Each structure stands twice: as structure tokens, then as C-alpha cells.
Coordinates of C-alpha atoms and ligand atoms in Angstrom, one line a residue:
M23 CA -0.6 0.3 0.0
A24 CA 1.6 3.3 -1.0
F25 CA -0.5 6.0 1.8
P26 CA -0.5 4.8 5.2
E27 CA -3.4 3.2 7.1
G28 CA -4.9 6.7 8.4
F29 CA -3.6 9.0 5.5
L30 CA -4.8 12.4 6.0
W31 CA -6.7 13.5 3.4
G32 CA -8.4 16.6 2.7
G33 CA -8.6 20.1 1.3
A34 CA -7.4 23.1 3.5
T35 CA -9.4 26.8 3.4
A36 CA -8.4 30.2 5.6
A37 CA -11.3 32.1 7.6
N38 CA -10.6 35.7 5.6
Q39 CA -10.9 33.7 2.4
C40 CA -14.0 32.5 3.3
E41 CA -16.5 32.8 5.6
G42 CA -17.6 36.4 4.7
A43 CA -19.9 37.4 7.8
Y44 CA -17.3 40.8 9.2
D45 CA -19.3 42.2 11.5
E46 CA -22.3 39.6 12.7
G47 CA -21.1 37.4 16.1
G48 CA -19.7 39.7 17.2
R49 CA -16.8 40.0 16.0
G50 CA -13.7 42.9 15.0
L51 CA -12.7 44.1 12.4
A52 CA -9.2 42.9 10.6
N53 CA -6.1 43.8 8.1
V54 CA -7.3 41.2 6.5
D55 CA -11.1 42.9 6.0
V56 CA -9.5 46.0 4.3
I57 CA -7.1 44.2 1.8
P58 CA -9.1 45.3 -1.4
H59 CA -9.1 44.2 -4.7
G60 CA -8.0 46.0 -7.5
E61 CA -4.8 47.8 -8.3
A62 CA -4.1 48.9 -4.3
R63 CA -4.4 45.7 -2.7
W64 CA -0.7 44.7 -3.5
A65 CA 0.8 47.6 -1.8
V66 CA -1.0 46.7 1.5
M67 CA -0.1 43.7 1.8
A68 CA 3.1 45.0 1.4
G69 CA 2.5 47.4 4.4
E70 CA 4.0 49.8 1.4
R71 CA -0.4 51.7 1.3
K72 CA -1.9 52.3 5.0
M73 CA -5.5 50.9 4.7
L74 CA -6.9 50.3 8.2
D75 CA -10.5 51.1 7.4
F76 CA -12.3 51.1 4.8
E77 CA -12.4 52.7 2.5
D78 CA -15.1 54.2 0.0
G79 CA -14.0 53.5 -4.4
Y80 CA -12.4 50.2 -3.3
F81 CA -14.1 46.8 -3.5
Y82 CA -13.5 43.8 -0.3
P83 CA -13.4 40.7 -1.2
A84 CA -13.3 39.3 2.1
Q85 CA -16.5 41.0 3.7
T86 CA -18.2 38.6 1.6
A87 CA -16.6 35.7 0.7
I88 CA -18.2 33.1 0.4
D89 CA -20.4 32.8 3.2
M90 CA -19.3 30.5 4.6
Y91 CA -20.4 31.5 7.2
H92 CA -23.9 30.9 7.1
H93 CA -23.1 27.4 4.5
Y94 CA -20.7 26.2 6.4
K95 CA -23.5 22.6 7.1
E96 CA -23.6 22.1 3.2
D97 CA -20.4 23.2 2.4
I98 CA -19.3 21.5 5.1
A99 CA -21.5 17.7 3.8
L100 CA -19.7 17.9 0.1
F101 CA -16.5 17.3 1.9
A102 CA -18.2 14.4 3.7
E103 CA -19.5 12.9 0.3
M104 CA -15.7 14.1 -0.7
G105 CA -15.1 11.2 2.1
F106 CA -12.2 14.0 3.8
K107 CA -10.2 12.5 7.0
T108 CA -9.8 15.8 7.0
Y109 CA -10.5 19.8 7.1
R110 CA -8.4 22.6 7.4
L111 CA -9.5 25.6 8.4
S112 CA -8.2 29.0 10.7
I113 CA -10.2 30.5 12.9
G114 CA -11.0 34.5 12.8
W115 CA -8.8 36.2 15.3
S116 CA -11.7 39.2 15.4
R117 CA -14.8 36.9 16.1
I118 CA -12.7 35.3 19.2
F119 CA -10.9 38.7 20.8
P120 CA -12.7 41.4 18.3
N121 CA -9.9 43.7 19.2
G122 CA -7.3 41.5 20.3
D123 CA -6.6 43.0 24.3
E124 CA -9.8 41.7 25.6
T125 CA -9.0 39.1 28.6
E126 CA -12.5 37.8 27.3
P127 CA -12.8 35.6 25.2
N128 CA -16.5 36.5 22.6
E129 CA -19.3 33.6 23.4
E130 CA -20.3 34.0 20.2
G131 CA -17.1 33.9 17.9
L132 CA -16.4 30.6 20.3
A133 CA -19.7 28.7 19.8
F134 CA -19.5 29.2 15.8
Y135 CA -16.1 27.6 15.5
E136 CA -17.7 24.6 18.7
D137 CA -20.9 24.0 15.9
L138 CA -17.2 24.1 12.6
F139 CA -16.1 20.8 14.4
R140 CA -19.1 19.8 15.8
E141 CA -19.9 19.3 12.1
C142 CA -17.2 18.1 11.3
K143 CA -16.3 15.4 13.1
K144 CA -20.2 14.2 12.7
H145 CA -19.1 13.3 9.7
G146 CA -15.6 11.6 10.8
I147 CA -13.1 14.7 10.1
E148 CA -11.0 15.3 11.5
P149 CA -10.7 19.6 11.8
L150 CA -6.6 20.2 11.3
V151 CA -7.0 24.0 12.9
T152 CA -5.2 27.4 11.4
I153 CA -4.4 29.8 14.6
T154 CA -3.9 32.5 12.4
H155 CA -4.2 32.4 9.0
F156 CA -3.1 35.7 8.4
D157 CA -5.3 38.0 11.0
C158 CA -4.3 40.6 12.7
P159 CA -7.4 42.6 14.7
I160 CA -6.9 45.6 13.4
H161 CA -7.5 47.6 17.1
L162 CA -3.8 45.3 17.4
I163 CA -2.0 47.6 14.8
K164 CA -4.1 50.9 15.4
E165 CA -2.6 50.1 18.6
Y166 CA 0.1 48.7 19.1
G167 CA 2.2 48.5 15.4
G168 CA 0.7 45.0 15.1
W169 CA 3.1 41.6 15.4
R170 CA 6.7 44.8 15.9
N171 CA 5.2 45.1 19.1
R172 CA 6.6 42.1 22.4
K173 CA 2.6 43.0 23.5
L174 CA 0.9 41.2 21.3
I175 CA 2.7 37.8 22.3
D176 CA 0.0 38.3 25.3
F177 CA -2.9 38.4 23.3
Y178 CA -2.1 35.4 21.5
K179 CA -1.1 33.4 24.6
N180 CA -4.7 35.2 25.7
L181 CA -6.2 33.4 22.6
V182 CA -4.9 30.0 22.5
T183 CA -5.5 29.6 25.9
A184 CA -9.6 30.5 25.0
L185 CA -9.3 27.7 21.5
F186 CA -7.7 24.9 23.8
T187 CA -9.4 25.3 25.9
R188 CA -12.5 25.1 24.7
Y189 CA -11.8 22.7 21.9
K190 CA -9.5 20.2 24.6
G191 CA -11.3 16.8 22.8
L192 CA -12.8 18.1 19.7
V193 CA -9.3 19.4 17.8
K194 CA -5.7 17.4 17.9
Y195 CA -4.1 19.4 15.5
W196 CA -2.9 23.0 15.0
L197 CA -1.5 24.7 12.9
T198 CA 0.8 27.7 14.8
F199 CA 0.8 30.6 11.4
N200 CA 0.3 30.2 7.9
E201 CA 2.8 30.8 6.2
I202 CA 4.8 32.6 8.4
N203 CA 7.9 33.1 6.6
M204 CA 4.3 35.5 4.3
I205 CA 6.9 37.7 7.0
L206 CA 9.2 38.9 4.8
H207 CA 7.3 39.3 1.1
L208 CA 3.7 40.8 2.7
P209 CA 4.1 41.8 6.3
F210 CA 0.7 43.8 6.3
M211 CA -0.7 40.4 5.5
G212 CA 1.7 38.7 7.8
A213 CA 2.5 40.7 10.5
G214 CA 0.3 43.4 10.6
L215 CA 3.1 45.9 9.7
V216 CA 2.5 49.2 8.2
F217 CA 5.9 50.9 7.8
E218 CA 6.7 54.6 8.6
E219 CA 8.8 56.9 5.9
G220 CA 12.6 55.7 6.0
E221 CA 11.6 53.5 9.2
D222 CA 14.5 50.0 8.3
R223 CA 11.6 47.5 6.7
E224 CA 14.1 44.5 7.6
A225 CA 14.8 45.7 11.1
V226 CA 10.7 45.8 11.2
E227 CA 9.9 42.2 9.3
H228 CA 12.5 40.3 11.9
L229 CA 11.6 42.1 15.4
A230 CA 8.1 40.4 13.4
A231 CA 9.6 37.5 12.5
H232 CA 11.4 36.5 15.8
N233 CA 7.8 37.5 18.2
E234 CA 5.5 35.4 15.9
L235 CA 8.3 32.2 16.1
V236 CA 8.6 33.4 20.1
A237 CA 4.2 33.6 20.7
S238 CA 4.0 29.9 18.4
A239 CA 6.2 28.1 21.0
W240 CA 4.5 30.1 23.4
A241 CA 1.9 28.2 22.0
T242 CA 3.2 24.6 21.8
K243 CA 3.9 25.1 25.8
I244 CA 0.4 26.0 26.7
A245 CA -1.3 22.9 23.9
R246 CA 1.0 20.6 26.2
E247 CA 0.1 22.3 29.3
I248 CA -4.3 22.1 28.7
D249 CA -4.4 19.4 26.5
P250 CA -0.8 16.7 26.2
E251 CA -2.9 15.2 23.1
M252 CA -3.0 18.0 20.8
K253 CA 0.0 18.2 18.1
I254 CA 1.1 21.4 17.0
G255 CA 2.9 22.2 13.7
C256 CA 4.5 24.9 12.5
M257 CA 3.5 26.3 8.2
L258 CA 5.9 27.2 5.5
A259 CA 5.4 28.2 2.6
A260 CA 7.8 26.2 1.1
G261 CA 9.4 25.1 -2.1
T262 CA 13.6 24.6 -3.0
Y263 CA 14.8 27.2 -4.6
Y264 CA 17.2 26.6 -7.6
P265 CA 20.5 27.7 -8.4
Y266 CA 19.1 29.1 -12.0
S267 CA 22.8 27.6 -13.9
C268 CA 26.4 25.8 -11.5
S269 CA 27.8 28.7 -11.8
P270 CA 28.7 28.3 -7.8
A271 CA 27.3 32.5 -7.7
D272 CA 24.1 30.8 -8.4
V273 CA 24.3 27.4 -6.4
R274 CA 25.0 30.4 -3.0
D275 CA 22.5 32.3 -4.2
A276 CA 19.9 29.7 -4.0
Q277 CA 21.4 28.6 -1.3
I278 CA 20.9 32.2 0.3
K279 CA 16.8 31.3 -0.5
N280 CA 16.4 28.9 1.0
Q281 CA 18.2 30.1 4.1
E282 CA 15.8 32.4 4.6
N283 CA 12.7 30.7 4.3
Y284 CA 14.0 27.1 6.1
F285 CA 15.4 30.7 9.4
F286 CA 11.4 29.1 10.4
V287 CA 10.7 25.8 10.3
D288 CA 14.8 25.9 11.5
V289 CA 14.1 27.8 15.4
Q290 CA 10.8 25.6 15.0
S291 CA 12.0 22.5 15.0
R292 CA 15.4 22.6 16.2
G293 CA 13.8 25.6 19.2
H294 CA 17.2 27.6 18.7
Y295 CA 17.9 30.9 15.9
P296 CA 20.2 28.9 13.5
A297 CA 24.1 30.5 13.1
Y298 CA 24.1 31.9 9.5
A299 CA 20.4 34.0 11.4
K300 CA 22.7 35.3 14.1
K301 CA 25.7 36.7 12.1
F302 CA 23.0 37.5 9.1
L303 CA 21.3 40.4 12.1
E304 CA 24.4 41.3 14.0
R305 CA 25.7 42.3 10.0
R306 CA 22.3 44.4 10.4
G307 CA 22.8 46.0 12.6
I308 CA 19.8 44.6 14.5
D309 CA 18.3 43.9 17.2
V310 CA 15.2 41.2 17.9
G311 CA 14.9 41.9 21.8
M312 CA 15.4 37.7 22.3
T313 CA 15.5 37.7 25.9
A314 CA 16.8 34.6 27.6
E315 CA 12.3 33.3 29.3
D316 CA 12.7 33.8 25.0
E317 CA 15.5 31.2 24.2
K318 CA 14.5 28.8 27.0
I319 CA 10.7 29.4 24.9
L320 CA 12.3 28.5 22.3
A321 CA 14.0 25.5 23.6
E322 CA 11.7 23.2 25.5
N323 CA 8.6 23.7 22.8
T324 CA 10.2 22.3 19.4
V325 CA 6.5 21.5 17.4
D326 CA 5.2 17.9 16.4
F327 CA 5.5 18.3 12.8
I328 CA 6.4 20.1 9.1
S329 CA 3.9 21.5 7.9
F330 CA 4.2 23.7 4.8
S331 CA 2.5 24.7 1.4
Y332 CA 3.0 23.8 -2.3
Y333 CA 2.6 25.0 -5.6
S334 CA 6.0 25.2 -7.1
T335 CA 10.0 25.7 -6.7
R336 CA 11.3 28.7 -7.5
T337 CA 14.6 29.1 -9.0
A338 CA 17.7 32.1 -7.7
A339 CA 20.3 33.7 -10.3
A340 CA 23.1 35.7 -8.2
N341 CA 22.6 37.8 -11.7
P342 CA 19.4 37.7 -12.6
P343 CA 18.5 38.1 -16.5
A344 CA 16.0 41.8 -16.6
E345 CA 13.8 39.5 -19.0
E346 CA 13.7 35.8 -16.9
E347 CA 11.0 37.3 -13.5
G348 CA 9.7 34.8 -12.7
A349 CA 6.0 35.1 -10.1
G350 CA 4.4 32.3 -8.3
N351 CA 2.8 32.6 -4.8
V352 CA 4.2 35.9 -3.9
F353 CA 8.2 34.7 -4.0
K354 CA 9.6 36.5 -6.4
G355 CA 11.9 34.6 -9.4
V356 CA 13.9 33.7 -11.7
Q357 CA 11.6 32.2 -14.6
N358 CA 12.5 28.3 -14.5
P359 CA 13.1 28.4 -18.7
Y360 CA 11.8 23.6 -18.2
L361 CA 8.8 24.7 -16.3
A362 CA 5.1 25.4 -17.4
K363 CA 2.9 27.9 -15.4
S364 CA 0.2 28.5 -14.4
Q365 CA -2.4 30.8 -15.5
W366 CA -0.7 33.4 -13.3
G367 CA 2.3 32.6 -14.7
W368 CA 3.4 30.4 -11.2
A369 CA 5.7 27.6 -12.3
I370 CA 4.3 23.9 -12.4
D371 CA 6.9 21.2 -10.7
P372 CA 5.5 18.0 -9.4
L373 CA 8.6 16.9 -9.3
G374 CA 10.0 19.2 -7.1
F375 CA 7.4 19.4 -5.5
R376 CA 9.8 15.8 -4.3
I377 CA 12.5 17.5 -4.0
T378 CA 10.6 20.5 -1.4
I379 CA 9.4 16.9 0.1
N380 CA 12.6 15.4 0.7
D381 CA 14.8 18.3 1.7
L382 CA 12.4 19.6 4.8
Y383 CA 12.4 15.7 5.9
D384 CA 15.9 15.9 5.4
R385 CA 16.7 18.4 7.8
Y386 CA 14.3 18.4 10.0
Q387 CA 13.1 14.2 10.3
K388 CA 9.9 15.0 11.7
P389 CA 7.0 14.1 10.3
L390 CA 5.9 16.4 7.6
F391 CA 2.2 17.4 6.5
V392 CA 1.1 19.0 3.4
V393 CA -1.7 21.1 4.2
E394 CA -1.8 23.0 1.1
N395 CA -1.6 22.7 -3.1
G396 CA -3.5 22.8 -6.5
L397 CA -3.5 24.8 -9.4
G398 CA -5.6 28.7 -9.5
A399 CA -7.4 28.4 -12.8
K400 CA -10.1 29.6 -14.6
D401 CA -13.4 27.2 -15.3
E402 CA -15.7 27.7 -17.7
A403 CA -18.9 25.6 -18.8
N404 CA -21.3 24.0 -20.0
P405 CA -24.1 24.9 -21.7
D406 CA -25.2 22.6 -19.3
G407 CA -23.7 23.9 -16.1
T408 CA -21.1 21.6 -15.6
I409 CA -17.3 22.2 -15.8
D410 CA -14.9 19.2 -16.9
D411 CA -11.6 20.8 -14.8
D412 CA -9.1 17.9 -16.2
Y413 CA -6.4 20.4 -16.4
R414 CA -6.3 20.8 -12.3
I415 CA -7.2 16.7 -12.1
D416 CA -4.0 16.7 -14.5
Y417 CA -2.8 18.9 -11.4
L418 CA -3.0 17.2 -8.3
R419 CA -2.1 13.7 -9.5
Q420 CA 0.9 14.7 -11.2
H421 CA 2.1 15.9 -7.5
I422 CA -0.2 13.4 -5.4
E423 CA 2.0 10.8 -7.7
A424 CA 5.3 13.0 -6.4
M425 CA 4.0 12.9 -2.7
R426 CA 3.6 8.6 -3.8
D427 CA 7.1 8.5 -4.2
A428 CA 8.4 10.4 -2.2
I429 CA 7.4 8.1 0.6
T430 CA 7.9 5.2 -0.9
E431 CA 11.2 5.3 -2.2
D432 CA 12.8 7.9 -0.2
G433 CA 11.0 6.6 3.2
V434 CA 9.2 9.6 4.2
E435 CA 7.2 9.5 6.7
M436 CA 3.7 12.6 5.6
L437 CA 1.4 12.4 8.0
G438 CA -1.9 13.6 5.7
Y439 CA -2.3 16.3 2.1
T440 CA -5.3 18.6 2.0
T441 CA -5.0 20.7 -1.6
W442 CA -6.2 24.2 -0.8
G443 CA -9.3 25.4 -2.1
P444 CA -11.6 22.8 -1.8
I445 CA -14.4 25.2 -2.7
D446 CA -13.6 28.0 -4.4
L447 CA -12.9 31.0 -2.4
V448 CA -10.8 34.5 -1.7
S449 CA -7.7 34.4 -3.8
A450 CA -5.3 36.3 -0.7
S451 CA -2.8 37.4 -3.5
T452 CA -5.3 38.6 -6.3
G453 CA -8.0 39.5 -4.1
E454 CA -9.9 37.2 -7.7
M455 CA -13.3 34.9 -7.5
S456 CA -11.7 33.8 -11.2
K457 CA -8.4 32.6 -9.7
R458 CA -10.2 29.0 -8.1
Y459 CA -9.4 25.8 -7.0
G460 CA -11.9 24.1 -5.6
F461 CA -13.8 20.3 -6.3
I462 CA -16.9 22.5 -5.8
Y463 CA -17.5 25.3 -7.5
V464 CA -19.2 28.9 -6.2
D465 CA -21.0 31.5 -8.6
R466 CA -19.7 34.7 -7.6
D467 CA -17.6 36.8 -9.6
D468 CA -14.5 38.7 -9.1
A469 CA -17.4 41.8 -8.7
G470 CA -18.8 40.0 -6.1
N471 CA -22.0 39.2 -8.0
G472 CA -23.4 35.9 -8.2
T473 CA -26.1 33.9 -5.9
M474 CA -22.8 31.9 -4.3
A475 CA -24.6 28.6 -5.5
R476 CA -22.5 25.6 -5.3
S477 CA -22.0 22.5 -7.1
R478 CA -19.7 20.0 -7.9
K479 CA -17.5 19.6 -10.2
K480 CA -15.5 16.7 -12.9
S481 CA -12.3 17.0 -10.7
F482 CA -14.9 16.0 -7.4
D483 CA -15.7 12.5 -7.9
W484 CA -12.1 12.6 -9.1
Y485 CA -11.1 13.2 -5.5
K486 CA -13.1 11.2 -4.0
K487 CA -11.9 8.8 -6.0
V488 CA -8.6 8.8 -4.6
I489 CA -9.5 9.5 -0.8
A490 CA -11.6 6.4 -1.0
T491 CA -9.1 3.8 -2.9
N492 CA -6.3 6.2 0.0
G493 CA -4.2 7.2 -3.2
E494 CA -4.0 4.0 -5.4
D495 CA -7.1 4.8 -8.5
L496 CA -5.5 8.5 -9.3
A497 CA -6.4 7.6 -13.2
Ligands
LIG19 C1 -1.0 30.2 0.6 C2 -1.9 30.6 1.0 C3 -3.1 29.9 0.9 C4 -3.7 30.5 -0.1 C5 -2.9 29.6 -1.4 C6 -3.5 30.4 -3.0 O1 0.1 31.6 0.2 O2 -1.7 30.6 2.2 O3 -3.6 31.7 1.6 O4 -4.2 31.2 -1.7 O5 -2.0 30.9 -1.3 O6 -2.6 31.6 -3.0 P1 -3.5 32.3 -4.2 O7 -4.6 32.5 -3.5 O8 -2.8 33.6 -4.3 O9 -3.9 31.3 -5.6

């Protein structure tokens, strides 16, 4: 048998990209709500354009998203129909603590997720919960400057304490921060950072990274105290950097870029700052404010497993040829001439998936969990309304085969696999609905028009068969 018994097949979503209902159930405003669709989006996500409230003339897709807040029973039933063993979702922080700095949690928010988890359990689906998937209450940004402020560690501790206490026995698998390395790329989205004119951006980002890393270790500690059965994972936006050529300068460049990403998991999995990171901070004169207590907490509370998203590999060149600039999950690099690309320019590299899996397993020797993988594509309906998304099936088949090879031939220990966006949802990078990942189609367009009706695509039955045969039948 290729995949181990009990392998957790499923799908993954994030609160801000599917829930909507941004002002219901006592929820407070969050950074993710005020990221508009359209031209200003990138500058806002990067912390370069300050937008801490809704402004006239913009469309904010997260306000309504796919309204999963009101559709979750229907949606979970569809996941169950595909045979999901697990469903990865995230908590909207500001549903639990609307401002972020309250001492008591909002009961309505806690009850909402409790119902949702019970609904999963009813269908035999194990919830896999991301504590924060890019969201940070707006009040914590206005009042404290987001994750640059150490006080956020305490607010996050309050959040996880409330969650672990309430969902003890209901949720076993937790991820502390979605794609924690996103801080260095889209810092408003990753850590609620907005930069002032002339500020040392890199210093602020590393300060925020340190605070999130310490908060992540605290979460691990608190989880073990509240419920030793809980398993805590870190979450990396993964994808190995290849050198553009075998020139040592390109190889070295790829190594440095890989270290920039590994840095986070090195701390979360090994419990201390790696030597190359200490040297980097020293050279740049950045003081992250490490205390003796931080050091102890980091060392004693390393993660149980390593989770990651994988969409493509990346390519690094010491002197990038200008015309070869590539795109791909916000990690800019050089285009790889050997790889085909998605409609959004993301390289497609199933063998790179196996390479990335091996790189992570070699480095950490801990079980891996693939918590995002998928193809964002435009879907065209047939005259009868059905959607034949063979391109999506092909992408997933090739990646599942690569993962299977990593397990059977390379001996990698793997807990599960959740595809990104089992149901169409708002794209994180573009704010579009038309960048679809789902097995389930949602009738909604980029401007927010549509009935929100759900329907099954061709890939729905395909994935159902994959799960039913535990990955044996990928045809
Ligand atoms: C990851 C994020 C997700 C998700 C995915 C696909 O970086 O964790 O939130 O959206 O990428 O990206 P996009 O939505 O931009 O296509």
C-alpha cells in the first residue's frame, strides 16, 4: 500500500477567504478585511499603503467572501461526500477577541467554531486548525503596531489559551501561523505591519518574526499543558530554490534564499536561531530583543510536525536576467525554462514537490503534513452548467504521485495532504474569485456578483475516488 493507513486526505481553507460575515457574531475588524481587490491590493498587503479601514471606491472581497459563515453545514456535507478525513480551516482571531486585547473571549465566536468542529466530527472529519491565517485584529495594529510589538505575544497567548481550553478533545491538530515566512514578503498580511516613511523595513520584519516565533513556542507549551494529546505544527510557504545555473554564484544565491525560508522552521523545529541567521542580524545591526525567557521557551517547545504549502519551486540567480523575472506565490524569482506555468504564471513542478518534501524531511526528520497544494485556474462551464476541470485533475494527480514516491521510495513520513481551496474561495494574492482551486464551484465573480450556489465539478468525483482508494486509483 502506497499511502499509510489513516493518511489524512482533505482540503484547506482560511477564514478570511471564505467566511465573510465580517461584522456578524460580535466579530471585530481585522487586517484581512481591509485588503481591497484591484490595484491597491499589493501595496496594502506589503504594508506600503496604509489602509486601516474601508475606503470609498474600493471593493473588499473578504467582507462576504463565499459566505461560509452561513453555509458551513452544506459545505462540510460536500467535503464529507468526497470522503474527507480532515478539513483544514482557520480561526478568525477577531471573532474570538474582537479587539485582540480583551481579557475575556467573545462567546459567540467560540460557539461558532465549536459548532463547526462538531459538524466535522459528525461526518468523521478531523479538524486541522490554523490559529491565525494572515489575520490580526485591526485594533492591535492601530494601537500597538501589529507584530512588531512584543505585547502581541501576550494577546496571542490569551487567544490560544481560550481555543485550547474550549476545544480540548475536539481538535487535535493545530498550526500556529500560516506561512510564517510571509512576513518577509507581504508584511501587512503576515504580521499587521505598516511601514512609516524611512523606517528600516527589514529590522521591523525581523522583530515581528521573532515575536511570532516566540508566540508559536508559547502556543506549543500551552497546548501541552492543557491537553497532551494535541499536536502542534509550524507552517511554511515551501518550495525549494533551484540555482538558475550550476555557476557557484547561482548555487550560493539559491542557498541563501532557501535559508531565508528555513530560518523560521529552523527555530520552530530545532529550538534556536541558526548560526547564519544570527550572523545576518549582527551584520545588519538588528536587535530582535531576545530575552533569556524567549530562549528557554523556544528551546523547550519545538513543534511535533512540519506542515507546509507547496505550489511550485523557485529559481534563484546571482545576476538575474531582467527578461526572466518570474512570479509564483509572491516569492519572486527567475523563470525556470524547464517548467510550464499556470494561467497566473506560477511554475508547475511536480518533481519539485518530491524534492521539496525530501529537503524538509532531511533537514528536520519530523513527520510532514502537506496542508496546501493546488492549481488556481479559470473554469468555463459547459452549456449544461457542468465543469470539466481536467487541468486541475492533472495537476493534482501529478503532485499526488510525486508525494507517493517520496513516501514509498524515499521513506518520508507523511501525516496527510489537504488541497488548497476544495471549494472556490477568494484568492489571497489577487482578491479574485476567478482564480479557482475548488472541487466545488461557487457562483460568485470578481466583483461580488452571483448566487453563491455550490456545484460539483468533474474533479469532485475524481478526488472522491482518490480518497476512497487511499491514493491507489489516481486515474
Ligand atoms: C497561500 C496562502 C493561501 C492561498 C494560497 C493560494 O500562500 O496560504 O491563503 O490563498 O496561497 O494563493 P492564491 O490565493 O494567491 O492563489
